[in-house]
């Protein structure tokens, strides 16, 4: 009689969409390819959502084995589930694997209801554990695991690098067929064309450090893409560490385009691009953008401070190359976005804030995300000696999860966020976040972008000086804006004192959570009249001509999308569009008096603030949907 096995990869609901549980799907597909598993185990069900734990356990049929795939967003749920499961079924073997299983035996020592840990990537170890359990074989002979012996002692086997590059596909072998019968939800999926990363960034746990990249067979990749098109997958998340690193990645991108144009799916692709294959990555992005598939080009920097880059084991492209890339993408009509990480070892309040504004000086006006530095258990950053060397201190709180409904602590998981290092105090961390929130919400979401660009171009006042002054003005002289930023400051200060997370939720914008910079932008835009009345007072310190300032603010307001506003036609007395388009191309032209009429149009029409927050800010942040100056939005010149 076959043993009943279950796998748990509980994911968050994004709107009405779940990700198909790719990690456990790979485990099942690989294991069932071995007759010794197929003949002796029945994989009854995959728990892919955050089900009520008691009801879920009640639904299990005499489980002999339950495996949990652990990520930062579900491991707290998994721990609660596993503990209750062991109480109900003491003989059931409970195994934990995934990115959020530490490389040590720590979980076995802390949680007596866990029997086996799989470290790093686990298809081979997972299969071998099932075989050993069925035959009373020795777990000691299986590399990359830890387990509890019958006498209660704990043993960890040696780590061995895995070299296999051809795994059965969970899509093509029907692993997800039962899940897809659920028509209540939509599903997105994961695409993996290779595995591994040759780099060793300290904050990352993406594969084995400095590991050789294993390419999956191209015919398998193509077959999976055909499956995704056939099953009408709207969104595909490619989990390759460096897409564009290999010549064949261009062929894969072309396959996606062909499927979109012939089958209608997939509609969107998100990838992490290689940073050194500049020409190939540009061609891929252009291909995807021209066919409406891409989400914009990533130009990740993480930090602009040389000492920090050395500490984290990263080498960036030069600032000159970075600036040229932004201009190249802009001229091709492709939005770019840049990623920074706040509180990396060696970063100071001053270097972070200046680095954030240096990105603007280099021409990045479309999108910047300054991420919190999160401690991942399999990263170098999480090692005790590394943390001691750089004075790294963290705050652990409910998962810092955006764009989903708020959840209680059991369901949400937990995040460990770096809030202090030897070079950045906890108070500095709060100030850096406050400044970052100011720059991102005001500039990259666009509500002060034109004014900042004008002051920078006409008066040679750096973006750092401009936004430092604006931030000070908001804190000391404004009323409405100060109240908005006090909300953000309160969230940050509560967080470092162990109270609450780093998100904001307001029913005006729906039931989902937003990061602070998005929340500040939404609140300011929602109260546009109050906001721009205070911004006029601030800008008047730079622009003395009151009539011109009114005209500039009117244009500034016009270039930011709002709900129920499309196809507006407005008259202006200056060639604002040409002037600011030149700035976006890292060029400069004269701003001339000219009677001109602009038509502002967008394909992203939204009828209310909830739809706007979702479609424009959540879905559209990385490709700059909120600005008419970014494609496919348009500002057309009309006869006047």
Coordinates of C-alpha atoms in Angstrom, one line a residue:
X1 CA 0.0 0.0 0.0
X2 CA 1.3 3.4 -1.0
X3 CA 2.2 6.0 1.7
X4 CA 0.3 9.3 1.6
X5 CA 2.6 12.3 1.1
X6 CA 1.7 16.0 1.1
X7 CA 3.7 19.1 0.2
X8 CA 3.2 22.6 1.5
X9 CA 4.2 25.7 -0.4
X10 CA 1.8 28.2 1.0
X11 CA 1.8 31.5 -1.0
X12 CA 0.2 34.9 -0.6
X13 CA -2.8 35.9 -2.7
X14 CA -2.0 38.9 -4.9
X15 CA -5.3 40.4 -5.9
X16 CA -7.0 37.3 -7.2
X17 CA -3.9 35.5 -8.3
X18 CA -1.7 32.8 -6.8
X19 CA 1.7 31.6 -8.0
X20 CA 1.7 27.9 -9.0
X21 CA 3.9 26.2 -6.3
X22 CA 6.9 25.6 -8.6
X23 CA 9.4 24.5 -5.9
X24 CA 7.4 21.6 -4.6
X25 CA 6.2 20.9 -8.1
X26 CA 9.8 20.3 -9.1
X27 CA 10.3 17.9 -6.1
X28 CA 7.2 15.9 -7.1
X29 CA 8.1 15.7 -10.8
X30 CA 11.7 14.7 -10.1
X31 CA 10.8 12.1 -7.4
X32 CA 8.0 10.4 -9.4
X33 CA 10.5 9.9 -12.2
X34 CA 12.1 7.3 -10.0
X35 CA 10.1 4.0 -9.9
X36 CA 11.1 3.5 -6.2
X37 CA 9.1 6.6 -5.3
X38 CA 6.3 6.2 -7.8
X39 CA 5.5 2.7 -6.6
X40 CA 5.5 3.6 -2.9
X41 CA 4.2 7.1 -2.5
X42 CA 1.0 8.8 -3.4
X43 CA 1.3 12.6 -3.5
X44 CA -2.2 13.4 -2.5
X45 CA -2.3 17.2 -2.6
X46 CA -0.2 20.4 -2.7
X47 CA -1.2 23.0 -0.1
X48 CA -0.5 26.2 -2.1
X49 CA -2.5 28.8 -0.2
X50 CA -2.5 30.0 3.4
X51 CA -5.4 27.6 4.4
X52 CA -6.8 27.6 7.8
X53 CA -4.4 25.3 9.5
X54 CA -6.8 23.2 11.6
X55 CA -9.1 22.7 8.7
X56 CA -6.3 21.8 6.4
X57 CA -4.9 19.2 8.8
X58 CA -8.4 17.7 9.2
X59 CA -8.5 17.2 5.4
X60 CA -5.3 15.1 5.3
X61 CA -5.7 11.3 4.9
X62 CA -3.3 9.5 7.1
X63 CA -0.2 11.4 6.1
X64 CA 3.1 9.5 6.3
X65 CA 5.2 12.3 5.0
X66 CA 4.7 16.1 4.7
X67 CA 7.3 18.4 3.2
X68 CA 7.4 22.1 3.7
X69 CA 8.9 24.6 1.2
X70 CA 10.1 27.5 3.3
X71 CA 10.4 31.1 2.1
X72 CA 10.5 34.3 4.1
X73 CA 6.7 34.8 3.5
X74 CA 5.5 31.4 4.7
X75 CA 7.9 29.8 7.2
X76 CA 6.0 31.1 10.3
X77 CA 2.9 29.5 8.8
X78 CA 4.8 26.3 8.1
X79 CA 6.1 26.2 11.7
X80 CA 2.6 26.5 13.1
X81 CA 1.2 24.0 10.7
X82 CA 4.0 21.5 11.3
X83 CA 3.7 21.7 15.1
X84 CA 0.0 21.0 15.0
X85 CA 0.5 18.3 12.4
X86 CA 3.0 16.5 14.6
X87 CA 0.6 16.7 17.6
X88 CA -2.2 15.1 15.4
X89 CA 0.0 12.6 13.6
X90 CA 3.1 11.8 15.8
X91 CA 4.4 9.2 13.3
X92 CA 4.3 11.5 10.3
X93 CA 7.7 12.5 9.0
X94 CA 8.0 16.3 8.7
X95 CA 10.7 17.7 6.4
X96 CA 11.6 21.3 5.9
X97 CA 13.5 22.7 2.8
X98 CA 13.8 25.8 0.8
X99 CA 15.5 29.2 1.0
X100 CA 14.5 29.9 4.6
X101 CA 16.1 26.8 6.0
X102 CA 19.4 27.8 7.6
X103 CA 22.6 26.0 6.5
X104 CA 23.0 24.6 10.0
X105 CA 20.9 22.2 12.3
X106 CA 19.4 25.2 14.0
X107 CA 15.8 24.4 13.0
X108 CA 16.1 20.9 14.4
X109 CA 17.5 22.2 17.7
X110 CA 14.7 24.8 18.1
X111 CA 11.7 22.8 16.8
X112 CA 11.3 19.2 18.0
X113 CA 8.5 18.6 15.6
X114 CA 10.7 18.8 12.5
X115 CA 12.5 15.5 11.6
X116 CA 14.6 16.3 8.5
X117 CA 16.1 19.4 6.9
X118 CA 17.2 19.7 3.3
X119 CA 19.8 22.4 2.7
X120 CA 20.1 24.4 -0.5
X121 CA 18.5 23.1 -3.7
X122 CA 16.9 19.8 -2.9
X123 CA 15.4 17.7 -5.6
X124 CA 18.0 14.9 -5.3
X125 CA 18.1 14.9 -1.5
X126 CA 14.3 14.9 -1.4
X127 CA 14.0 11.9 -3.6
X128 CA 16.7 10.0 -1.7
X129 CA 15.1 10.7 1.6
X130 CA 11.8 9.3 0.4
X131 CA 13.5 6.1 -0.8
X132 CA 15.5 5.7 2.4
X133 CA 12.4 6.2 4.6
X134 CA 10.5 3.5 2.6
X135 CA 13.3 1.0 2.7
X136 CA 14.7 1.8 6.2
X137 CA 17.8 2.9 4.5
X138 CA 20.5 5.2 6.0
X139 CA 19.9 8.9 5.9
X140 CA 23.5 9.4 6.8
X141 CA 24.5 8.5 3.2
X142 CA 22.4 11.4 1.7
X143 CA 24.4 14.6 1.3
X144 CA 23.0 18.1 2.0
X145 CA 20.6 17.1 4.8
X146 CA 20.2 17.2 8.6
X147 CA 18.0 14.8 10.5
X148 CA 17.0 13.6 14.0
X149 CA 18.3 10.2 14.9
X150 CA 16.1 7.6 16.7
X151 CA 18.0 8.4 19.9
X152 CA 17.1 12.1 19.6
X153 CA 20.6 13.2 18.6
X154 CA 21.0 15.4 15.5
X155 CA 23.3 14.7 12.6
X156 CA 24.2 16.8 9.5
X157 CA 25.7 15.2 6.4
X158 CA 28.4 16.7 4.2
X159 CA 27.5 19.4 1.7
X160 CA 27.9 18.3 -1.9
X161 CA 27.4 20.6 -4.9
X162 CA 24.7 19.4 -7.3
X163 CA 25.6 19.3 -11.0
X164 CA 22.4 17.9 -12.6
X165 CA 20.9 20.1 -15.3
X166 CA 18.0 18.2 -16.6
X167 CA 14.9 17.9 -14.3
X168 CA 11.5 16.7 -15.3
X169 CA 9.0 19.6 -15.6
X170 CA 6.1 19.9 -13.1
X171 CA 4.2 21.7 -15.9
X172 CA 4.7 19.0 -18.6
X173 CA 4.2 16.1 -16.2
X174 CA 0.8 17.3 -15.0
X175 CA 1.7 18.1 -11.4
X176 CA -0.4 21.2 -11.4
X177 CA -3.4 19.9 -13.3
X178 CA -5.5 19.4 -10.2
X179 CA -4.7 22.9 -8.9
X180 CA -5.7 24.5 -12.3
X181 CA -9.2 23.0 -11.9
X182 CA -9.8 25.7 -9.3
X183 CA -11.4 28.5 -11.5
X184 CA -12.0 30.8 -8.5
X185 CA -8.5 32.2 -8.9
X186 CA -6.0 33.1 -11.5
X187 CA -2.5 31.6 -11.5
X188 CA 0.9 33.0 -12.4
X189 CA 3.9 30.8 -12.9
X190 CA 7.7 30.6 -12.6
X191 CA 10.1 30.0 -15.5
X192 CA 13.6 28.6 -14.7
X193 CA 15.9 28.2 -17.7
X194 CA 19.1 27.8 -15.7
X195 CA 20.2 27.5 -12.1
X196 CA 23.1 29.0 -10.3
X197 CA 25.0 32.3 -10.1
X198 CA 28.7 33.1 -10.6
X199 CA 28.6 36.0 -8.2
X200 CA 29.0 36.2 -4.4
X201 CA 27.0 39.2 -3.2
X202 CA 26.8 39.0 0.5
X203 CA 23.1 39.8 0.9
X204 CA 21.9 37.2 -1.6
X205 CA 21.1 33.5 -1.2
X206 CA 20.4 32.9 -4.9
X207 CA 21.9 29.5 -5.4
X208 CA 25.3 28.4 -4.2
X209 CA 27.8 31.1 -3.9
X210 CA 30.1 31.3 -6.9
X211 CA 28.5 28.2 -8.4
X212 CA 28.7 27.2 -12.0
X213 CA 25.5 28.0 -13.9
X214 CA 23.6 24.9 -15.0
X215 CA 21.7 25.4 -18.3
X216 CA 18.4 23.5 -18.6
X217 CA 17.7 21.9 -22.0
X218 CA 16.4 24.5 -24.4
X219 CA 13.7 22.0 -25.7
X220 CA 12.4 21.7 -22.2
X221 CA 12.3 25.5 -21.8
X222 CA 10.4 25.9 -25.1
X223 CA 7.9 23.1 -24.1
X224 CA 7.2 24.8 -20.8
X225 CA 6.6 28.1 -22.6
X226 CA 4.2 26.4 -24.9
X227 CA 2.4 25.0 -21.8
X228 CA 2.2 28.5 -20.3
X229 CA 0.7 29.9 -23.5
X230 CA -1.8 26.9 -23.7
X231 CA -2.9 27.5 -20.1
X232 CA -3.2 31.2 -20.6
X233 CA -0.6 32.3 -18.0
X234 CA -0.8 36.1 -17.8
X235 CA 2.3 36.6 -15.8
X236 CA 5.6 34.7 -15.9
X237 CA 8.4 35.3 -13.3
X238 CA 11.7 34.1 -14.6
X239 CA 13.9 33.1 -11.7
X240 CA 17.2 33.0 -13.5
X241 CA 19.7 35.0 -11.6
X242 CA 21.2 36.7 -14.6
X243 CA 18.9 36.6 -17.7
X244 CA 20.7 37.7 -20.7
X245 CA 24.0 36.2 -19.6
X246 CA 23.9 33.6 -22.4
X247 CA 23.4 33.9 -26.1
X248 CA 20.4 31.5 -26.0
X249 CA 18.5 33.9 -23.7
X250 CA 17.8 36.0 -26.8
X251 CA 16.3 33.0 -28.4
X252 CA 14.1 32.3 -25.3
X253 CA 12.9 35.9 -25.4
X254 CA 12.0 35.6 -29.1
X255 CA 10.0 32.4 -28.2
X256 CA 8.0 34.4 -25.7
X257 CA 7.3 37.1 -28.2
X258 CA 6.2 34.6 -30.8
X259 CA 3.8 32.9 -28.3
X260 CA 2.4 36.3 -27.3
X261 CA 1.8 37.3 -30.9
X262 CA 0.3 33.9 -32.0
X263 CA -1.4 32.6 -28.8
X264 CA -2.0 35.8 -26.8
X265 CA 0.0 34.5 -23.8
X266 CA 2.1 34.9 -21.7
X267 CA 1.3 38.6 -21.4
X268 CA 4.0 39.8 -19.0
X269 CA 7.5 38.7 -18.1
X270 CA 9.6 39.7 -15.1
X271 CA 13.3 38.9 -15.0
X272 CA 16.5 39.8 -13.2
X273 CA 18.9 40.8 -15.9
X274 CA 22.7 40.2 -16.2
X275 CA 24.6 43.4 -15.6
X276 CA 27.6 42.9 -17.8
X277 CA 26.0 41.7 -21.1
X278 CA 24.9 45.2 -21.9
X279 CA 24.2 44.9 -25.7
X280 CA 22.4 41.6 -25.5
X281 CA 20.3 42.7 -22.5
X282 CA 19.3 45.8 -24.4
X283 CA 18.2 43.8 -27.5
X284 CA 16.2 41.5 -25.3
X285 CA 14.5 44.4 -23.5
X286 CA 13.8 46.1 -26.8
X287 CA 12.2 43.0 -28.2
X288 CA 10.0 42.5 -25.1
X289 CA 9.0 46.2 -24.9
X290 CA 8.1 46.4 -28.6
X291 CA 5.8 43.5 -28.1
X292 CA 4.3 44.6 -24.7
X293 CA 5.8 41.8 -22.6
X294 CA 8.6 43.4 -20.6
X295 CA 8.2 45.2 -17.3
X296 CA 11.2 47.6 -17.9
X297 CA 14.9 47.1 -17.7
X298 CA 16.7 46.6 -14.4
X299 CA 19.8 48.7 -13.9
X300 CA 20.7 47.5 -10.4
X301 CA 23.4 49.4 -8.4
X302 CA 22.7 48.4 -4.8
X303 CA 25.2 51.1 -3.7
X304 CA 27.3 53.8 -5.3
X305 CA 29.9 53.8 -2.5
X306 CA 33.1 52.0 -3.5
X307 CA 33.8 50.8 0.1
X308 CA 30.4 49.3 0.3
X309 CA 30.7 47.5 -3.0
X310 CA 34.0 46.0 -1.8
X311 CA 32.4 44.9 1.5
X312 CA 29.4 43.2 -0.3
X313 CA 31.5 41.5 -3.0
X314 CA 30.0 43.4 -5.9
X315 CA 31.4 45.3 -8.9
X316 CA 29.1 47.7 -10.6
X317 CA 29.3 49.0 -14.2
X318 CA 30.8 52.5 -14.3
X319 CA 28.7 55.6 -13.7
X320 CA 29.4 56.6 -17.3
X321 CA 28.2 53.3 -18.6
X322 CA 25.1 53.5 -16.4
X323 CA 24.2 56.9 -17.6
X324 CA 24.7 55.9 -21.3
X325 CA 22.4 52.9 -20.7
X326 CA 19.7 55.1 -19.3
X327 CA 19.9 57.4 -22.3
X328 CA 19.9 54.5 -24.7
X329 CA 16.8 52.9 -23.2
X330 CA 15.0 56.2 -23.0
X331 CA 15.6 57.0 -26.6
X332 CA 14.3 53.5 -27.4
X333 CA 11.1 54.1 -25.4
X334 CA 12.0 51.6 -22.7
X335 CA 11.6 52.4 -19.1
X336 CA 14.4 51.5 -16.7
X337 CA 14.4 51.0 -13.0
X338 CA 17.3 51.0 -10.5
X339 CA 17.6 49.1 -7.3
X340 CA 19.5 50.2 -4.2
X341 CA 19.7 48.6 -0.8
X342 CA 19.7 50.6 2.4
X343 CA 22.0 49.8 5.3
X344 CA 24.6 47.7 3.5
X345 CA 27.8 47.2 5.5
X346 CA 30.0 50.4 5.2
X347 CA 27.1 52.6 4.1
X348 CA 26.6 55.8 6.1
X349 CA 23.6 58.2 6.2
X350 CA 25.5 60.7 4.1
X351 CA 26.8 58.2 1.4
X352 CA 23.3 56.6 1.0
X353 CA 21.4 59.9 0.6
X354 CA 24.0 61.3 -1.8
X355 CA 24.1 58.0 -3.7
X356 CA 20.4 58.0 -4.1
X357 CA 20.6 61.5 -5.6
X358 CA 23.6 60.7 -7.7
X359 CA 21.3 58.2 -9.5
X360 CA 19.2 61.2 -10.5
X361 CA 22.2 63.1 -11.6
X362 CA 23.1 60.2 -13.9
X363 CA 19.7 60.4 -15.5
X364 CA 17.5 57.9 -13.6
X365 CA 14.2 59.6 -13.3
X366 CA 11.8 56.8 -14.1
X367 CA 11.9 54.4 -11.2
X368 CA 14.2 53.7 -8.2
X369 CA 13.5 51.2 -5.4
X370 CA 15.6 51.6 -2.3
X371 CA 15.0 48.2 -0.6
X372 CA 15.5 47.4 3.1
X373 CA 18.6 45.2 3.7
X374 CA 17.0 41.9 4.7
X375 CA 18.9 39.1 6.5
X376 CA 18.4 35.9 4.6
X377 CA 19.6 32.8 6.5
X378 CA 21.6 31.3 3.6
X379 CA 23.5 34.5 2.8
X380 CA 27.0 35.5 3.8
X381 CA 25.4 38.6 5.5
X382 CA 23.7 36.2 8.0
X383 CA 26.9 34.5 9.1
X384 CA 27.8 35.3 12.7
X385 CA 31.4 36.4 11.9
X386 CA 30.2 38.7 9.1
X387 CA 27.6 40.3 11.4
X388 CA 30.1 40.9 14.1
X389 CA 32.7 42.3 11.7
X390 CA 30.3 45.0 10.4
X391 CA 28.2 45.5 13.6
X392 CA 25.0 44.3 11.9
X393 CA 21.9 44.5 14.1
X394 CA 18.4 43.6 12.9
X395 CA 14.8 44.0 13.9
X396 CA 12.6 41.0 13.3
X397 CA 8.9 41.7 12.8
X398 CA 5.9 40.5 10.8
X399 CA 6.8 40.0 7.2
X400 CA 7.4 43.1 5.2
X401 CA 5.0 42.1 2.4
X402 CA 3.6 44.6 0.0
X403 CA 0.5 44.5 -2.2
X404 CA -1.5 41.9 -0.3
X405 CA -4.1 42.0 2.4
X406 CA -2.8 42.4 5.9
X407 CA -2.3 39.0 7.7
X408 CA -1.7 38.0 11.3
X409 CA 1.8 37.1 12.4
X410 CA 1.2 33.3 12.1
X411 CA 0.3 33.6 8.4
X412 CA 2.6 36.4 7.4
X413 CA 6.0 35.1 8.2
X414 CA 8.7 37.3 9.6
X415 CA 11.4 39.6 8.2
X416 CA 14.8 40.4 9.8
X417 CA 15.7 43.9 8.6
X418 CA 19.2 45.4 9.1
X419 CA 18.6 48.6 11.1
X420 CA 22.2 49.3 12.3
X421 CA 25.8 48.7 11.3
X422 CA 29.1 50.1 12.5
X423 CA 28.7 53.0 10.0
X424 CA 25.0 53.6 10.3
X425 CA 23.3 54.0 13.6
X426 CA 19.6 53.1 14.2
X427 CA 18.7 56.8 14.2
X428 CA 20.6 57.3 10.9
X429 CA 18.7 54.4 9.5
X430 CA 15.4 56.1 10.2
X431 CA 16.7 59.4 8.7
X432 CA 17.9 57.6 5.6
X433 CA 14.5 56.0 5.1
X434 CA 12.8 59.3 5.6
X435 CA 14.9 61.0 3.0
X436 CA 14.6 58.0 0.6
X437 CA 10.8 58.1 1.0
X438 CA 10.9 61.8 0.1
X439 CA 13.0 61.4 -3.0
X440 CA 11.1 58.3 -4.3
X441 CA 7.6 59.6 -3.7
X442 CA 8.3 63.2 -4.9
X443 CA 10.6 62.5 -7.9
X444 CA 10.2 59.0 -9.2
X445 CA 6.5 59.0 -8.8
X446 CA 6.6 62.4 -10.5
X447 CA 4.7 64.9 -8.3
X448 CA 7.8 67.1 -8.0
X449 CA 9.9 65.8 -10.8
X450 CA 9.5 68.7 -13.3
X451 CA 10.1 71.3 -10.6
X452 CA 13.2 69.6 -9.4
X453 CA 14.5 69.2 -13.0
X454 CA 13.9 72.8 -13.8
X455 CA 15.7 74.0 -10.7
X456 CA 18.6 71.6 -11.4
X457 CA 18.9 72.6 -15.1
X458 CA 18.3 76.4 -14.8
X459 CA 20.1 77.1 -11.5
X460 CA 22.7 74.3 -11.2
X461 CA 21.3 73.3 -7.8
X462 CA 22.1 69.6 -7.3
X463 CA 19.3 67.1 -6.7
X464 CA 20.8 66.3 -3.3
X465 CA 20.6 70.0 -2.3
X466 CA 17.1 70.4 -3.7
X467 CA 15.6 67.3 -2.0
X468 CA 17.5 68.0 1.3
X469 CA 15.9 71.4 1.3
X470 CA 12.5 70.0 0.4
X471 CA 12.6 67.4 3.1
X472 CA 13.6 70.0 5.7
X473 CA 10.8 72.3 4.5
X474 CA 8.2 69.5 4.8
X475 CA 9.3 68.7 8.3
X476 CA 9.6 72.3 9.6
X477 CA 7.3 74.6 7.6
X478 CA 4.5 72.7 5.9
X479 CA 1.3 71.5 7.5
X480 CA -0.4 69.0 5.2
X481 CA 2.9 67.4 3.9
X482 CA 4.3 67.3 7.4
X483 CA 1.3 65.2 8.6
X484 CA 1.8 62.8 5.7
X485 CA 5.5 62.4 6.4
X486 CA 4.9 62.1 10.2
X487 CA 2.9 59.0 9.3
X488 CA 5.9 57.5 7.6
X489 CA 8.3 58.5 10.4
X490 CA 5.9 57.0 13.0
X491 CA 5.9 53.7 11.1
X492 CA 9.7 53.7 10.9
X493 CA 10.2 54.6 14.6
X494 CA 7.7 52.1 15.7
X495 CA 9.4 49.5 13.6
X496 CA 12.9 50.0 15.1
X497 CA 11.3 49.7 18.6
X498 CA 9.7 46.4 17.8
X499 CA 6.2 47.7 17.1
X500 CA 4.6 46.9 13.7
X501 CA 5.9 46.5 10.2
X502 CA 7.0 48.8 7.4
X503 CA 3.8 49.0 5.4
X504 CA 0.7 51.3 5.1
X505 CA -2.9 50.5 4.4
X506 CA -5.8 52.9 3.8
X507 CA -9.2 51.9 2.6
X508 CA -9.2 54.8 0.2
X509 CA -6.7 52.8 -1.8
X510 CA -8.0 49.4 -1.1
X511 CA -7.4 46.6 1.5
X512 CA -3.9 45.9 0.4
X513 CA -0.6 47.1 1.9
X514 CA 1.8 49.6 0.3
X515 CA 5.4 50.6 1.0
X516 CA 5.9 54.0 2.6
X517 CA 7.0 55.8 -0.6
X518 CA 4.0 54.6 -2.5
X519 CA 1.7 55.5 0.4
X520 CA 3.2 59.0 0.7
X521 CA 2.7 59.6 -3.1
X522 CA -0.9 58.4 -3.0
X523 CA -1.8 60.6 -0.1
X524 CA -0.2 63.6 -1.6
X525 CA -1.8 63.1 -5.0
X526 CA -5.2 62.4 -3.4
X527 CA -4.9 65.8 -1.7
X528 CA -3.4 67.6 -4.7
X529 CA -4.6 71.1 -3.9
X530 CA -3.2 71.1 -0.4
X531 CA 0.0 69.5 -1.6
X532 CA 0.7 71.9 -4.4
X533 CA -0.2 75.0 -2.4
X534 CA 2.6 74.0 0.0
X535 CA 5.0 73.1 -2.9
X536 CA 4.4 76.5 -4.5
X537 CA 5.6 78.1 -1.3
X538 CA 8.7 75.9 -1.3
X539 CA 9.5 76.4 -5.0
X540 CA 9.2 80.2 -4.7
X541 CA 12.5 80.2 -2.9
X542 CA 14.1 79.2 -6.2
X543 CA 11.6 80.7 -8.8
X544 CA 10.8 84.3 -8.2
X545 CA 8.5 84.8 -11.2
X546 CA 5.1 84.0 -9.7
X547 CA 3.3 83.8 -13.0
X548 CA 5.8 81.4 -14.5
X549 CA 5.8 79.3 -11.3
X550 CA 2.0 78.9 -11.5
X551 CA 2.4 77.8 -15.1
X552 CA 5.2 75.3 -14.2
X553 CA 3.1 73.8 -11.4
X554 CA 0.1 73.5 -13.7
X555 CA 2.3 71.5 -16.1
X556 CA 3.7 69.5 -13.2
X557 CA 0.2 68.5 -12.1
X558 CA -0.8 67.7 -15.6
X559 CA 2.0 65.1 -16.3
X560 CA 0.9 62.9 -13.4
X561 CA -2.0 60.5 -14.0
X562 CA -5.0 60.6 -11.8
X563 CA -8.2 58.5 -11.8
X564 CA -10.9 59.5 -14.3
X565 CA -8.5 61.9 -16.1
X566 CA -7.5 61.0 -19.7
X567 CA -7.4 62.7 -23.0
X568 CA -7.0 66.1 -21.4
X569 CA -6.1 69.0 -23.6
X570 CA -4.4 72.0 -21.9
X571 CA -2.9 75.2 -23.2
X572 CA 0.6 76.4 -22.0
X573 CA 2.8 79.3 -22.8
X574 CA 6.1 77.4 -22.8
X575 CA 7.6 74.3 -24.6
X576 CA 7.6 72.3 -21.4
X577 CA 7.4 68.9 -23.1
X578 CA 10.4 69.3 -25.3
X579 CA 12.4 70.9 -22.4
X580 CA 11.7 68.0 -20.0
X581 CA 12.1 65.3 -22.7
X582 CA 15.6 66.7 -23.2
X583 CA 16.4 66.4 -19.5
X584 CA 15.2 62.8 -19.6
X585 CA 17.6 62.1 -22.4
X586 CA 20.5 63.7 -20.4
X587 CA 20.4 66.7 -22.8
X588 CA 19.6 70.4 -22.4
X589 CA 17.6 72.8 -24.6
X590 CA 16.2 76.2 -24.0
X591 CA 12.8 76.7 -22.4
X592 CA 11.1 79.1 -24.7
X593 CA 7.9 81.1 -24.6
X594 CA 5.5 79.4 -27.0
X595 CA 1.7 79.2 -27.3
X596 CA 1.2 75.4 -27.3
X597 CA -1.5 72.9 -26.6
X598 CA -0.8 69.5 -25.2
X599 CA -3.0 66.4 -25.2
X600 CA -2.4 64.0 -22.3
X601 CA -3.5 60.4 -23.1
X602 CA -3.0 57.0 -21.5
X603 CA -4.2 53.4 -22.2
X604 CA -4.3 52.9 -18.4
X605 CA -7.7 54.5 -17.6
X606 CA -8.8 54.1 -14.0
X607 CA -12.2 55.0 -12.5
X608 CA -11.4 55.3 -8.8
X609 CA -8.5 55.5 -6.3
X610 CA -8.6 51.8 -5.5
X611 CA -8.2 50.8 -9.2
X612 CA -5.6 53.6 -9.6
X613 CA -3.5 52.4 -6.7
X614 CA -3.5 48.8 -8.1
X615 CA -3.1 49.4 -11.8
X616 CA -0.9 52.5 -11.8
X617 CA 1.2 52.2 -8.7
X618 CA 1.4 48.5 -7.9
X619 CA 1.4 47.1 -11.4
X620 CA 2.9 50.1 -13.1
X621 CA 5.7 51.3 -10.8
X622 CA 8.6 49.7 -12.6
X623 CA 7.5 50.9 -16.0
X624 CA 6.6 54.4 -14.9
X625 CA 2.9 54.3 -15.6
X626 CA 2.1 57.2 -13.4
X627 CA 3.8 59.8 -15.7
X628 CA 2.5 60.9 -19.1
X629 CA 6.1 61.4 -20.1
X630 CA 6.7 57.6 -20.0
X631 CA 5.5 55.2 -22.8
X632 CA 3.0 54.0 -23.6
X633 CA 1.5 57.2 -22.1
X634 CA 1.7 60.1 -24.5
X635 CA 1.9 63.9 -24.5
X636 CA 0.9 65.1 -28.0
X637 CA 1.3 68.6 -29.4
X638 CA -2.0 69.8 -31.0
X639 CA -2.7 72.8 -33.2
X640 CA -3.6 75.9 -31.3

